[in-house]
Amino acid sequence: RKEVEQDPGPFNVPEGATVAFNCTYSNSASQSFFWYRQDCRKEPKLLMSVYSSGNEDGRFTAQLNRASQYISLLIRDSKLSDSATYLCVVLDSNYQLIWGAGTKLIIKP
Amino acid sequence: DTGVSQNPRHKITKRGQNVTFRCDPISEHNRLYWYRQTLGQGPEFLTYFQNEAQLEKSRLLSDRFSAERPKGSFSTLEIQRTEQGDSAMYLCASSSEGWEDTQYFGPGTRLTVL
């Protein structure tokens, strides 16, 4: 079992729709969680950190469920520019950053 | 632009040759990371530096790979006797002190080993 697992997609979603991805992690002692965005042939960029209480940034909402060991990312009112690969990143108990393989999102007009 | 820069952006080499990549981090960042990424995968951690000290190396990093950050500023990653399996995007990132700090990535060096 991979330490951080994501559905690779692609998720094909019409513009304006709401889409959600999950990411599961295997180390229950993991400390911090992040979502990064990576455009095709570009470097990853931090989208948002994920806090225990959940957090929201505009159209984006991230949540953490420690009991079930997953984090989620919700995108509301999706835009064409949201098309990208979304990478889940987990800081485990050994201070190792473990990256998921990413979920590809395609927003269609 | 004062972001992370990497050189070269692309490198094509023949199997068995040595290659060296350079990363210039954001100037006030103490931490510097090297990753490798192949198509359809997330970045794989290779190594990181706290100032000039190399504090961790992934078991993925074979003896053919070496990284330095001699003055705690720029870093180099060298691959000796390249193999076709080394073909990948090599990403450098930098951050402030802690693991929870945002990592800022450079544009990467795409290596193709023929």
PDB file of C-alpha atoms in Angstrom:
ATOM      1  CA  ARG A   1       0.000   0.000   0.000  1.00  0.00           C
ATOM      2  CA  LYS A   2       1.314   3.430  -0.950  1.00  0.00           C
ATOM      3  CA  GLU A   3       1.889   5.865   1.875  1.00  0.00           C
ATOM      4  CA  VAL A   4      -0.204   8.535   0.175  1.00  0.00           C
ATOM      5  CA  GLU A   5      -2.837   7.506  -2.321  1.00  0.00           C
ATOM      6  CA  GLN A   6      -4.858   9.551  -4.730  1.00  0.00           C
ATOM      7  CA  ASP A   7      -7.254   8.695  -7.530  1.00  0.00           C
ATOM      8  CA  PRO A   8      -5.243   9.615 -10.634  1.00  0.00           C
ATOM      9  CA  GLY A   9      -8.369  10.657 -12.564  1.00  0.00           C
ATOM     10  CA  PRO A  10      -8.790  12.386 -14.858  1.00  0.00           C
ATOM     11  CA  PHE A  11     -11.869  14.035 -13.456  1.00  0.00           C
ATOM     12  CA  ASN A  12     -13.746  15.620 -16.347  1.00  0.00           C
ATOM     13  CA  VAL A  13     -16.005  18.314 -14.919  1.00  0.00           C
ATOM     14  CA  PRO A  14     -18.138  20.982 -16.595  1.00  0.00           C
ATOM     15  CA  GLU A  15     -17.332  24.580 -15.846  1.00  0.00           C
ATOM     16  CA  GLY A  16     -19.253  25.862 -12.843  1.00  0.00           C
ATOM     17  CA  ALA A  17     -19.629  22.463 -11.213  1.00  0.00           C
ATOM     18  CA  THR A  18     -18.356  21.418  -7.814  1.00  0.00           C
ATOM     19  CA  VAL A  19     -15.693  18.733  -7.624  1.00  0.00           C
ATOM     20  CA  ALA A  20     -14.068  16.964  -4.705  1.00  0.00           C
ATOM     21  CA  PHE A  21     -10.998  14.756  -4.367  1.00  0.00           C
ATOM     22  CA  ASN A  22      -9.814  12.641  -1.507  1.00  0.00           C
ATOM     23  CA  CYS A  23      -6.353  11.586  -0.517  1.00  0.00           C
ATOM     24  CA  THR A  24      -5.635   8.786   1.963  1.00  0.00           C
ATOM     25  CA  TYR A  25      -2.489   8.370   4.016  1.00  0.00           C
ATOM     26  CA  SER A  26      -1.179   5.316   5.827  1.00  0.00           C
ATOM     27  CA  ASN A  27       0.801   6.779   8.729  1.00  0.00           C
ATOM     28  CA  SER A  28      -1.619   7.658  11.494  1.00  0.00           C
ATOM     29  CA  ALA A  29       1.042   9.811  13.185  1.00  0.00           C
ATOM     30  CA  SER A  30       1.351  12.132  10.191  1.00  0.00           C
ATOM     31  CA  GLN A  31       1.587  15.707  11.289  1.00  0.00           C
ATOM     32  CA  SER A  32       0.812  18.146   8.512  1.00  0.00           C
ATOM     33  CA  PHE A  33      -1.016  18.080   5.249  1.00  0.00           C
ATOM     34  CA  PHE A  34      -0.966  20.156   2.116  1.00  0.00           C
ATOM     35  CA  TRP A  35      -2.493  20.447  -1.321  1.00  0.00           C
ATOM     36  CA  TYR A  36      -0.211  21.528  -4.153  1.00  0.00           C
ATOM     37  CA  ARG A  37      -1.276  22.319  -7.696  1.00  0.00           C
ATOM     38  CA  GLN A  38       0.833  21.412 -10.717  1.00  0.00           C
ATOM     39  CA  ASP A  39       0.073  22.631 -14.219  1.00  0.00           C
ATOM     40  CA  CYS A  40       1.250  20.584 -17.168  1.00  0.00           C
ATOM     41  CA  ARG A  41       5.046  20.769 -17.530  1.00  0.00           C
ATOM     42  CA  LYS A  42       5.267  23.282 -14.690  1.00  0.00           C
ATOM     43  CA  GLU A  43       6.516  23.075 -11.124  1.00  0.00           C
ATOM     44  CA  PRO A  44       4.202  22.340  -8.170  1.00  0.00           C
ATOM     45  CA  LYS A  45       2.850  25.328  -6.249  1.00  0.00           C
ATOM     46  CA  LEU A  46       1.250  25.351  -2.830  1.00  0.00           C
ATOM     47  CA  LEU A  47      -2.524  25.621  -3.043  1.00  0.00           C
ATOM     48  CA  MET A  48      -3.318  25.406   0.648  1.00  0.00           C
ATOM     49  CA  SER A  49      -2.315  23.824   3.916  1.00  0.00           C
ATOM     50  CA  VAL A  50      -4.894  21.600   5.582  1.00  0.00           C
ATOM     51  CA  TYR A  51      -5.703  22.314   9.215  1.00  0.00           C
ATOM     52  CA  SER A  52      -7.436  20.045  11.679  1.00  0.00           C
ATOM     53  CA  SER A  53     -10.430  22.349  11.812  1.00  0.00           C
ATOM     54  CA  GLY A  54     -10.669  22.531   8.046  1.00  0.00           C
ATOM     55  CA  ASN A  55      -9.990  25.657   6.091  1.00  0.00           C
ATOM     56  CA  GLU A  56     -11.406  27.588   3.205  1.00  0.00           C
ATOM     57  CA  ASP A  57      -9.810  29.899   0.677  1.00  0.00           C
ATOM     58  CA  GLY A  58     -12.281  31.370  -1.742  1.00  0.00           C
ATOM     59  CA  ARG A  59     -13.731  28.559  -3.840  1.00  0.00           C
ATOM     60  CA  PHE A  60     -11.423  25.987  -2.272  1.00  0.00           C
ATOM     61  CA  THR A  61     -12.124  24.059   0.929  1.00  0.00           C
ATOM     62  CA  ALA A  62      -9.760  21.545   2.507  1.00  0.00           C
ATOM     63  CA  GLN A  63     -10.688  19.135   5.278  1.00  0.00           C
ATOM     64  CA  LEU A  64      -8.835  16.610   7.374  1.00  0.00           C
ATOM     65  CA  ASN A  65     -10.324  13.439   8.811  1.00  0.00           C
ATOM     66  CA  ARG A  66      -7.731  11.928  11.151  1.00  0.00           C
ATOM     67  CA  ALA A  67      -9.928   9.039  12.206  1.00  0.00           C
ATOM     68  CA  SER A  68     -10.271   7.801   8.639  1.00  0.00           C
ATOM     69  CA  GLN A  69      -6.859   9.109   7.593  1.00  0.00           C
ATOM     70  CA  TYR A  70      -7.868  11.154   4.622  1.00  0.00           C
ATOM     71  CA  ILE A  71      -7.852  14.729   3.469  1.00  0.00           C
ATOM     72  CA  SER A  72     -10.162  16.243   0.941  1.00  0.00           C
ATOM     73  CA  LEU A  73     -10.209  19.169  -1.427  1.00  0.00           C
ATOM     74  CA  LEU A  74     -13.452  20.706  -2.628  1.00  0.00           C
ATOM     75  CA  ILE A  75     -13.570  23.160  -5.511  1.00  0.00           C
ATOM     76  CA  ARG A  76     -16.783  25.106  -5.997  1.00  0.00           C
ATOM     77  CA  ASP A  77     -17.855  26.969  -9.128  1.00  0.00           C
ATOM     78  CA  SER A  78     -14.981  25.440 -11.073  1.00  0.00           C
ATOM     79  CA  LYS A  79     -13.195  27.545 -13.664  1.00  0.00           C
ATOM     80  CA  LEU A  80     -11.360  26.503 -16.807  1.00  0.00           C
ATOM     81  CA  SER A  81      -8.176  27.719 -15.115  1.00  0.00           C
ATOM     82  CA  ASP A  82      -8.635  25.123 -12.358  1.00  0.00           C
ATOM     83  CA  SER A  83      -7.553  22.431 -14.824  1.00  0.00           C
ATOM     84  CA  ALA A  84      -4.367  20.986 -13.358  1.00  0.00           C
ATOM     85  CA  THR A  85      -3.028  18.082 -11.340  1.00  0.00           C
ATOM     86  CA  TYR A  86      -3.662  18.347  -7.610  1.00  0.00           C
ATOM     87  CA  LEU A  87      -1.002  16.784  -5.403  1.00  0.00           C
ATOM     88  CA  CYS A  88      -1.617  15.695  -1.849  1.00  0.00           C
ATOM     89  CA  VAL A  89       1.408  16.028   0.450  1.00  0.00           C
ATOM     90  CA  VAL A  90       1.777  14.578   3.927  1.00  0.00           C
ATOM     91  CA  LEU A  91       4.447  15.321   6.526  1.00  0.00           C
ATOM     92  CA  ASP A  92       4.815  12.049   8.361  1.00  0.00           C
ATOM     93  CA  SER A  93       6.030  11.371  11.893  1.00  0.00           C
ATOM     94  CA  ASN A  94       9.619  11.042  10.658  1.00  0.00           C
ATOM     95  CA  TYR A  95       9.498  14.527   9.137  1.00  0.00           C
ATOM     96  CA  GLN A  96       9.439  13.071   5.662  1.00  0.00           C
ATOM     97  CA  LEU A  97       7.324  14.816   3.063  1.00  0.00           C
ATOM     98  CA  ILE A  98       5.430  12.169   1.166  1.00  0.00           C
ATOM     99  CA  TRP A  99       3.824  13.182  -2.100  1.00  0.00           C
ATOM    100  CA  GLY A 100       0.862  11.539  -3.768  1.00  0.00           C
ATOM    101  CA  ALA A 101       0.921  10.887  -7.498  1.00  0.00           C
ATOM    102  CA  GLY A 102      -1.728  13.537  -8.061  1.00  0.00           C
ATOM    103  CA  THR A 103      -5.284  13.762  -9.339  1.00  0.00           C
ATOM    104  CA  LYS A 104      -5.752  15.229 -12.774  1.00  0.00           C
ATOM    105  CA  LEU A 105      -8.653  17.630 -13.158  1.00  0.00           C
ATOM    106  CA  ILE A 106     -10.005  18.797 -16.517  1.00  0.00           C
ATOM    107  CA  ILE A 107     -12.621  21.519 -16.540  1.00  0.00           C
ATOM    108  CA  LYS A 108     -14.640  21.600 -19.734  1.00  0.00           C
ATOM    109  CA  PRO A 109     -16.548  24.614 -21.104  1.00  0.00           C
TER     110      PRO A 109
ATOM    111  CA  ASP B   1      12.297  37.538 -10.418  1.00  0.00           C
ATOM    112  CA  THR B   2      13.657  36.341  -7.086  1.00  0.00           C
ATOM    113  CA  GLY B   3      12.162  32.856  -7.156  1.00  0.00           C
ATOM    114  CA  VAL B   4      13.985  29.548  -7.354  1.00  0.00           C
ATOM    115  CA  SER B   5      15.987  29.113 -10.526  1.00  0.00           C
ATOM    116  CA  GLN B   6      17.453  25.977 -12.059  1.00  0.00           C
ATOM    117  CA  ASN B   7      19.958  25.436 -14.818  1.00  0.00           C
ATOM    118  CA  PRO B   8      19.977  24.004 -17.338  1.00  0.00           C
ATOM    119  CA  ARG B   9      16.278  23.672 -18.129  1.00  0.00           C
ATOM    120  CA  HIS B  10      16.881  20.723 -20.405  1.00  0.00           C
ATOM    121  CA  LYS B  11      19.740  18.266 -20.671  1.00  0.00           C
ATOM    122  CA  ILE B  12      20.152  15.463 -23.168  1.00  0.00           C
ATOM    123  CA  THR B  13      23.044  13.124 -22.569  1.00  0.00           C
ATOM    124  CA  LYS B  14      24.297   9.729 -23.589  1.00  0.00           C
ATOM    125  CA  ARG B  15      24.231   6.825 -21.206  1.00  0.00           C
ATOM    126  CA  GLY B  16      27.374   6.695 -19.119  1.00  0.00           C
ATOM    127  CA  GLN B  17      28.046  10.420 -19.138  1.00  0.00           C
ATOM    128  CA  ASN B  18      28.081  12.588 -16.032  1.00  0.00           C
ATOM    129  CA  VAL B  19      25.697  15.519 -15.645  1.00  0.00           C
ATOM    130  CA  THR B  20      25.473  18.351 -13.142  1.00  0.00           C
ATOM    131  CA  PHE B  21      22.493  20.548 -12.392  1.00  0.00           C
ATOM    132  CA  ARG B  22      22.400  23.791 -10.461  1.00  0.00           C
ATOM    133  CA  CYS B  23      19.732  25.264  -8.211  1.00  0.00           C
ATOM    134  CA  ASP B  24      19.635  28.802  -6.872  1.00  0.00           C
ATOM    135  CA  PRO B  25      17.095  29.032  -4.043  1.00  0.00           C
ATOM    136  CA  ILE B  26      15.236  32.070  -2.766  1.00  0.00           C
ATOM    137  CA  SER B  27      17.996  34.007  -1.050  1.00  0.00           C
ATOM    138  CA  GLU B  28      16.651  34.094   2.501  1.00  0.00           C
ATOM    139  CA  HIS B  29      15.645  30.408   2.541  1.00  0.00           C
ATOM    140  CA  ASN B  30      17.727  28.070   4.670  1.00  0.00           C
ATOM    141  CA  ARG B  31      16.340  24.818   3.359  1.00  0.00           C
ATOM    142  CA  LEU B  32      16.888  23.403  -0.087  1.00  0.00           C
ATOM    143  CA  TYR B  33      15.367  20.187  -1.443  1.00  0.00           C
ATOM    144  CA  TRP B  34      15.946  18.045  -4.484  1.00  0.00           C
ATOM    145  CA  TYR B  35      13.181  15.918  -5.980  1.00  0.00           C
ATOM    146  CA  ARG B  36      12.788  13.722  -9.005  1.00  0.00           C
ATOM    147  CA  GLN B  37       9.524  13.481 -10.895  1.00  0.00           C
ATOM    148  CA  THR B  38       8.516  11.151 -13.696  1.00  0.00           C
ATOM    149  CA  LEU B  39       5.404  11.350 -15.827  1.00  0.00           C
ATOM    150  CA  GLY B  40       2.233  10.606 -13.931  1.00  0.00           C
ATOM    151  CA  GLN B  41       3.925  10.555 -10.545  1.00  0.00           C
ATOM    152  CA  GLY B  42       4.325  13.019  -7.753  1.00  0.00           C
ATOM    153  CA  PRO B  43       7.738  14.370  -6.819  1.00  0.00           C
ATOM    154  CA  GLU B  44      10.020  11.841  -5.119  1.00  0.00           C
ATOM    155  CA  PHE B  45      12.204  13.243  -2.369  1.00  0.00           C
ATOM    156  CA  LEU B  46      15.937  12.809  -3.001  1.00  0.00           C
ATOM    157  CA  THR B  47      17.748  14.927  -0.412  1.00  0.00           C
ATOM    158  CA  TYR B  48      17.654  18.177   1.496  1.00  0.00           C
ATOM    159  CA  PHE B  49      20.003  20.727   3.012  1.00  0.00           C
ATOM    160  CA  GLN B  50      19.691  22.948   6.037  1.00  0.00           C
ATOM    161  CA  ASN B  51      22.113  25.718   5.116  1.00  0.00           C
ATOM    162  CA  GLU B  52      25.222  23.847   3.930  1.00  0.00           C
ATOM    163  CA  ALA B  53      24.504  20.648   5.832  1.00  0.00           C
ATOM    164  CA  GLN B  54      22.992  17.725   3.951  1.00  0.00           C
ATOM    165  CA  LEU B  55      20.640  16.296   6.543  1.00  0.00           C
ATOM    166  CA  GLU B  56      18.784  13.563   4.756  1.00  0.00           C
ATOM    167  CA  LYS B  57      19.187  11.373   1.724  1.00  0.00           C
ATOM    168  CA  SER B  58      16.527   9.133   0.302  1.00  0.00           C
ATOM    169  CA  ARG B  59      17.332   5.503  -0.250  1.00  0.00           C
ATOM    170  CA  LEU B  60      16.397   6.258  -3.855  1.00  0.00           C
ATOM    171  CA  LEU B  61      19.647   8.198  -4.104  1.00  0.00           C
ATOM    172  CA  SER B  62      22.216   5.702  -5.335  1.00  0.00           C
ATOM    173  CA  ASP B  63      25.948   6.160  -5.039  1.00  0.00           C
ATOM    174  CA  ARG B  64      25.946   7.701  -8.506  1.00  0.00           C
ATOM    175  CA  PHE B  65      24.080  10.725  -7.166  1.00  0.00           C
ATOM    176  CA  SER B  66      25.730  13.421  -5.122  1.00  0.00           C
ATOM    177  CA  ALA B  67      24.548  16.829  -4.020  1.00  0.00           C
ATOM    178  CA  GLU B  68      26.357  19.766  -2.510  1.00  0.00           C
ATOM    179  CA  ARG B  69      25.528  23.140  -1.119  1.00  0.00           C
ATOM    180  CA  PRO B  70      28.990  24.420  -0.248  1.00  0.00           C
ATOM    181  CA  LYS B  71      28.173  27.898   1.009  1.00  0.00           C
ATOM    182  CA  GLY B  72      24.611  27.380   2.027  1.00  0.00           C
ATOM    183  CA  SER B  73      23.354  29.211  -1.042  1.00  0.00           C
ATOM    184  CA  PHE B  74      23.166  27.474  -4.424  1.00  0.00           C
ATOM    185  CA  SER B  75      23.252  23.707  -4.724  1.00  0.00           C
ATOM    186  CA  THR B  76      24.429  21.252  -7.351  1.00  0.00           C
ATOM    187  CA  LEU B  77      23.185  17.755  -8.077  1.00  0.00           C
ATOM    188  CA  GLU B  78      25.546  15.487  -9.971  1.00  0.00           C
ATOM    189  CA  ILE B  79      24.668  12.177 -11.559  1.00  0.00           C
ATOM    190  CA  GLN B  80      27.582  10.013 -12.563  1.00  0.00           C
ATOM    191  CA  ARG B  81      27.460   7.281 -15.211  1.00  0.00           C
ATOM    192  CA  THR B  82      23.916   8.163 -16.191  1.00  0.00           C
ATOM    193  CA  GLU B  83      21.453   5.410 -17.013  1.00  0.00           C
ATOM    194  CA  GLN B  84      18.277   5.568 -19.068  1.00  0.00           C
ATOM    195  CA  GLY B  85      16.279   5.164 -15.892  1.00  0.00           C
ATOM    196  CA  ASP B  86      17.631   8.492 -14.682  1.00  0.00           C
ATOM    197  CA  SER B  87      15.531  10.288 -17.293  1.00  0.00           C
ATOM    198  CA  ALA B  88      13.157  12.486 -15.329  1.00  0.00           C
ATOM    199  CA  MET B  89      12.416  16.029 -14.273  1.00  0.00           C
ATOM    200  CA  TYR B  90      14.710  17.097 -11.419  1.00  0.00           C
ATOM    201  CA  LEU B  91      13.057  19.683  -9.237  1.00  0.00           C
ATOM    202  CA  CYS B  92      14.634  21.919  -6.653  1.00  0.00           C
ATOM    203  CA  ALA B  93      12.650  23.657  -3.934  1.00  0.00           C
ATOM    204  CA  SER B  94      13.498  25.964  -1.070  1.00  0.00           C
ATOM    205  CA  SER B  95      11.778  26.979   2.126  1.00  0.00           C
ATOM    206  CA  SER B  96      12.329  28.740   5.403  1.00  0.00           C
ATOM    207  CA  GLU B  97      13.218  26.849   8.572  1.00  0.00           C
ATOM    208  CA  GLY B  98      10.507  24.348   9.170  1.00  0.00           C
ATOM    209  CA  TRP B  99       8.997  21.352   7.434  1.00  0.00           C
ATOM    210  CA  GLU B 100       5.623  23.040   7.519  1.00  0.00           C
ATOM    211  CA  ASP B 101       6.846  26.050   5.621  1.00  0.00           C
ATOM    212  CA  THR B 102       5.794  26.428   2.016  1.00  0.00           C
ATOM    213  CA  GLN B 103       8.182  24.920  -0.464  1.00  0.00           C
ATOM    214  CA  TYR B 104       8.799  27.060  -3.513  1.00  0.00           C
ATOM    215  CA  PHE B 105       9.826  25.092  -6.548  1.00  0.00           C
ATOM    216  CA  GLY B 106      12.063  25.983  -9.425  1.00  0.00           C
ATOM    217  CA  PRO B 107      11.057  25.201 -13.027  1.00  0.00           C
ATOM    218  CA  GLY B 108      13.037  21.972 -13.011  1.00  0.00           C
ATOM    219  CA  THR B 109      15.706  20.427 -15.203  1.00  0.00           C
ATOM    220  CA  ARG B 110      14.418  17.839 -17.622  1.00  0.00           C
ATOM    221  CA  LEU B 111      17.026  15.116 -18.146  1.00  0.00           C
ATOM    222  CA  THR B 112      16.876  12.738 -21.087  1.00  0.00           C
ATOM    223  CA  VAL B 113      19.396   9.920 -21.157  1.00  0.00           C
ATOM    224  CA  LEU B 114      19.742   8.292 -24.568  1.00  0.00           C
TER     225      LEU B 114
END
